XYZ file of C-alpha atoms in Angstrom:
271
model
C 0.000 0.000 0.000
C 1.286 3.457 -0.877
C 2.124 6.126 1.656
C -0.399 8.945 1.880
C 2.383 11.512 1.442
C 3.095 10.413 -2.125
C 2.224 12.804 -4.942
C 1.272 12.308 -8.564
C 0.727 15.213 -10.905
C -2.206 14.842 -13.299
C -2.577 16.780 -16.545
C -5.560 16.987 -18.925
C -5.993 14.237 -21.487
C -4.974 14.411 -25.097
C -8.287 15.247 -26.776
C -7.090 13.967 -30.147
C -6.839 10.321 -29.124
C -9.930 8.307 -30.197
C -10.290 6.708 -26.763
C -10.628 10.130 -25.164
C -13.460 11.361 -27.385
C -16.703 12.352 -25.606
C -15.607 11.462 -22.108
C -18.058 12.557 -19.403
C -15.441 11.761 -16.792
C -12.232 9.816 -16.199
C -11.441 9.171 -12.553
C -7.945 8.007 -11.670
C -6.796 7.322 -8.111
C -3.802 9.487 -7.254
C -2.149 9.605 -3.825
C -2.078 13.269 -2.903
C -1.432 15.744 -0.143
C -4.247 18.200 -0.851
C -7.199 16.182 0.446
C -9.115 12.973 -0.003
C -9.989 13.366 -3.683
C -10.400 11.081 -6.681
C -9.537 13.338 -9.591
C -11.433 13.554 -12.870
C -8.693 14.090 -15.459
C -11.039 14.249 -18.476
C -11.018 18.047 -18.421
C -14.597 18.206 -17.112
C -13.251 18.332 -13.541
C -16.060 16.426 -11.826
C -13.704 15.498 -9.002
C -14.982 13.043 -6.394
C -14.518 13.311 -2.647
C -13.631 10.104 -0.816
C -16.048 8.899 1.859
C -14.811 6.627 4.651
C -11.102 7.160 3.869
C -10.519 4.238 1.468
C -6.808 3.493 0.970
C -4.944 3.605 -2.325
C -3.539 0.301 -3.524
C -1.242 -0.611 -6.406
C -2.392 -2.387 -9.572
C -0.372 -4.904 -11.630
C 0.167 -2.355 -14.404
C 1.675 0.196 -12.032
C -1.494 2.243 -11.672
C -3.463 2.914 -8.509
C -6.913 1.848 -7.391
C -9.271 2.494 -4.511
C -9.567 -0.397 -2.062
C -13.152 -0.410 -0.746
C -14.332 -2.240 2.389
C -17.898 -3.038 1.289
C -19.542 -1.240 4.188
C -18.823 2.480 4.262
C -16.321 3.605 1.591
C -16.896 5.158 -1.835
C -16.103 8.167 -4.028
C -18.752 10.882 -4.383
C -18.855 13.033 -7.560
C -21.689 15.401 -6.639
C -21.425 17.559 -9.772
C -21.791 14.680 -12.228
C -24.997 14.820 -14.299
C -26.416 12.524 -16.988
C -28.853 13.589 -19.723
C -31.807 11.328 -20.521
C -31.787 8.960 -23.474
C -28.180 9.106 -24.617
C -25.745 6.277 -25.409
C -23.236 5.315 -22.739
C -20.033 3.373 -22.117
C -18.688 2.776 -18.613
C -15.258 1.155 -18.224
C -13.121 0.302 -15.195
C -10.722 -2.225 -13.681
C -12.237 -4.380 -10.948
C -10.850 -6.795 -8.368
C -13.330 -8.623 -6.120
C -12.254 -11.238 -3.557
C -14.501 -14.271 -3.125
C -17.089 -14.775 -1.837
C -19.149 -12.109 -3.588
C -21.325 -9.723 -1.592
C -24.471 -7.745 -2.439
C -22.594 -4.786 -3.856
C -22.633 -2.146 -6.571
C -19.467 -0.964 -8.292
C -21.101 2.397 -9.020
C -24.455 4.119 -9.106
C -26.097 7.223 -10.559
C -29.617 7.811 -9.229
C -32.760 9.796 -9.879
C -33.095 11.380 -6.442
C -36.898 11.256 -6.455
C -37.313 7.901 -8.263
C -34.620 5.410 -7.135
C -35.830 2.770 -9.623
C -34.553 5.006 -12.451
C -30.815 4.614 -12.322
C -27.525 3.618 -13.912
C -25.609 1.015 -11.906
C -23.771 -2.304 -11.992
C -23.497 -5.146 -9.457
C -19.957 -6.403 -10.090
C -21.092 -8.954 -8.947
C -24.144 -9.600 -6.740
C -24.042 -12.203 -3.946
C -25.197 -14.892 -6.414
C -21.999 -14.416 -8.426
C -23.911 -12.764 -11.271
C -23.010 -9.388 -12.736
C -26.037 -7.141 -13.407
C -25.719 -4.043 -15.628
C -28.695 -1.657 -15.388
C -29.234 1.317 -17.662
C -32.470 3.246 -17.062
C -34.084 0.605 -14.861
C -33.724 -3.070 -13.929
C -36.836 -4.218 -15.840
C -36.201 -3.153 -19.442
C -32.581 -2.067 -19.250
C -30.760 -4.993 -17.653
C -28.057 -7.370 -18.952
C -26.431 -10.032 -16.772
C -23.714 -12.694 -16.853
C -21.891 -14.989 -14.439
C -18.860 -13.363 -12.805
C -17.672 -16.406 -10.830
C -14.645 -17.158 -13.023
C -13.435 -13.547 -12.676
C -13.295 -13.474 -8.871
C -9.920 -12.968 -7.132
C -8.305 -11.445 -10.208
C -8.072 -8.059 -11.900
C -10.721 -7.792 -14.630
C -11.392 -5.023 -17.114
C -15.120 -4.261 -17.346
C -16.812 -2.291 -20.128
C -20.574 -1.667 -20.116
C -22.452 -0.176 -23.063
C -26.005 0.814 -23.995
C -27.426 2.666 -26.978
C -30.259 4.266 -25.017
C -33.051 5.771 -27.107
C -30.870 5.828 -30.251
C -30.953 2.054 -30.781
C -31.456 -1.381 -29.278
C -28.239 -2.772 -27.848
C -26.888 -3.203 -24.326
C -23.787 -5.226 -23.484
C -21.160 -6.410 -21.004
C -17.517 -6.823 -22.057
C -14.989 -8.554 -19.779
C -11.281 -8.243 -20.564
C -12.116 -6.745 -23.942
C -14.467 -9.536 -25.062
C -18.225 -9.313 -25.552
C -19.717 -11.650 -22.937
C -23.428 -10.785 -22.821
C -25.785 -8.531 -24.763
C -29.452 -7.707 -25.209
C -31.436 -6.296 -28.170
C -33.247 -4.061 -25.687
C -31.892 -0.751 -24.484
C -33.973 1.318 -22.117
C -33.996 5.088 -22.064
C -32.183 6.583 -19.138
C -33.610 9.502 -17.220
C -31.891 12.768 -16.372
C -30.042 11.853 -13.195
C -27.113 13.184 -11.208
C -24.462 12.427 -8.585
C -22.074 9.565 -9.302
C -20.961 7.231 -6.535
C -18.034 4.948 -7.351
C -18.248 1.982 -5.007
C -21.819 2.590 -3.815
C -25.459 2.688 -4.896
C -28.670 3.232 -2.933
C -31.610 1.268 -4.359
C -34.177 3.367 -2.510
C -34.142 1.057 0.487
C -30.625 -0.228 1.076
C -27.073 1.014 0.588
C -25.019 -1.309 -1.633
C -21.287 -0.853 -1.086
C -18.617 -2.417 -3.287
C -16.152 -4.761 -1.610
C -13.030 -4.854 -3.716
C -10.764 -2.587 -5.740
C -11.694 -0.204 -8.535
C -9.346 1.754 -10.790
C -9.243 3.693 -14.059
C -12.959 4.542 -14.055
C -14.347 6.121 -17.256
C -17.783 7.220 -18.480
C -18.432 8.165 -22.134
C -21.569 9.687 -23.608
C -21.122 7.537 -26.700
C -21.095 3.838 -27.539
C -17.551 2.508 -27.876
C -17.216 -0.072 -30.631
C -16.061 -3.632 -29.982
C -12.627 -2.804 -31.419
C -12.337 0.340 -29.276
C -13.172 -1.633 -26.136
C -10.506 -4.189 -27.028
C -7.987 -1.377 -27.565
C -8.941 0.207 -24.237
C -8.419 -3.110 -22.467
C -5.068 -3.897 -24.102
C -3.675 -0.394 -23.641
C -4.837 -0.023 -20.063
C -3.179 -3.233 -18.853
C 0.292 -2.145 -19.985
C 2.701 -1.162 -17.263
C 4.322 2.266 -17.146
C 7.317 3.390 -15.060
C 7.399 6.043 -12.362
C 10.327 7.636 -10.598
C 9.923 7.618 -6.793
C 11.972 9.803 -4.489
C 12.377 7.784 -1.301
C 13.646 10.845 0.578
C 10.792 13.248 -0.165
C 8.228 10.457 -0.791
C 7.142 12.054 -4.033
C 6.356 10.657 -7.446
C 8.029 12.612 -10.242
C 6.203 12.732 -13.526
C 3.249 14.212 -15.326
C 0.452 12.024 -16.576
C -0.594 13.030 -20.092
C -2.922 10.179 -20.909
C -3.370 9.322 -24.567
C -5.451 6.165 -24.156
C -5.948 3.365 -21.677
C -3.540 3.967 -18.812
C -1.987 6.168 -21.417
C 1.272 7.942 -21.881
C 3.404 8.836 -18.921
C 6.004 11.528 -19.407
C 8.294 11.671 -16.401
C 11.618 13.154 -15.449
C 14.134 10.622 -14.107
C 17.774 11.591 -13.680
C 17.231 14.436 -16.194
C 16.145 11.900 -18.805
C 12.710 11.924 -20.404
C 10.913 8.604 -19.919
C 7.992 7.851 -22.204
C 5.952 4.691 -22.574
C 2.573 3.661 -23.919
């Protein structure tokens, strides 16, 4: 686990890269010294405050994730808003230890009508992953998640909304489940990463979540594969063990992206 005094410097994304087109938010977990914040580096700046002080934890590719206890911890992006009826893609890295619990990896709610929502159980206590867009009656796709427990898994969730009839779950870049139905979403607001309230109960995520993205467009199958393959690549960082600071600026081009860092006066760049 990383020390809380570590620092990473985030910079806005490259808007020219195809995988950064029409991002509604891109939340990356950075250790920082300015407060408990999960930063939105998409340029929209819908930063999320951390509730319950979840710790940062390293990922196999060198990135960072939030480690959530399943009972009280999540990230709260209060300024996030979603417009009714549009297409959507949600993508993130997920690690859930077995056994599964009744949890939600994220949730966006209609404050007055909790049944109208965008959320995903990743997974539910039955080991099944449920992806809801609009509501759980007409806008739900599900698949077994049992074989993905206890390992890092890249999740991508898509829905066409009112513009078509397709809703899908991709795991590690591969289409796993889909439906010819796609419900309209409602205009809703406030994103919780690691939590969803179903109108009766709070559903907290027990596990680790990193590299969380939301697009207001439908990523193609090839784009989702590219996002998966790029985001699992490892990138180097220079760590000063005296000052406990990371040196480098993150200028993400796609996936985990491009890191440009200064190490011994030498420019280090990887994709």
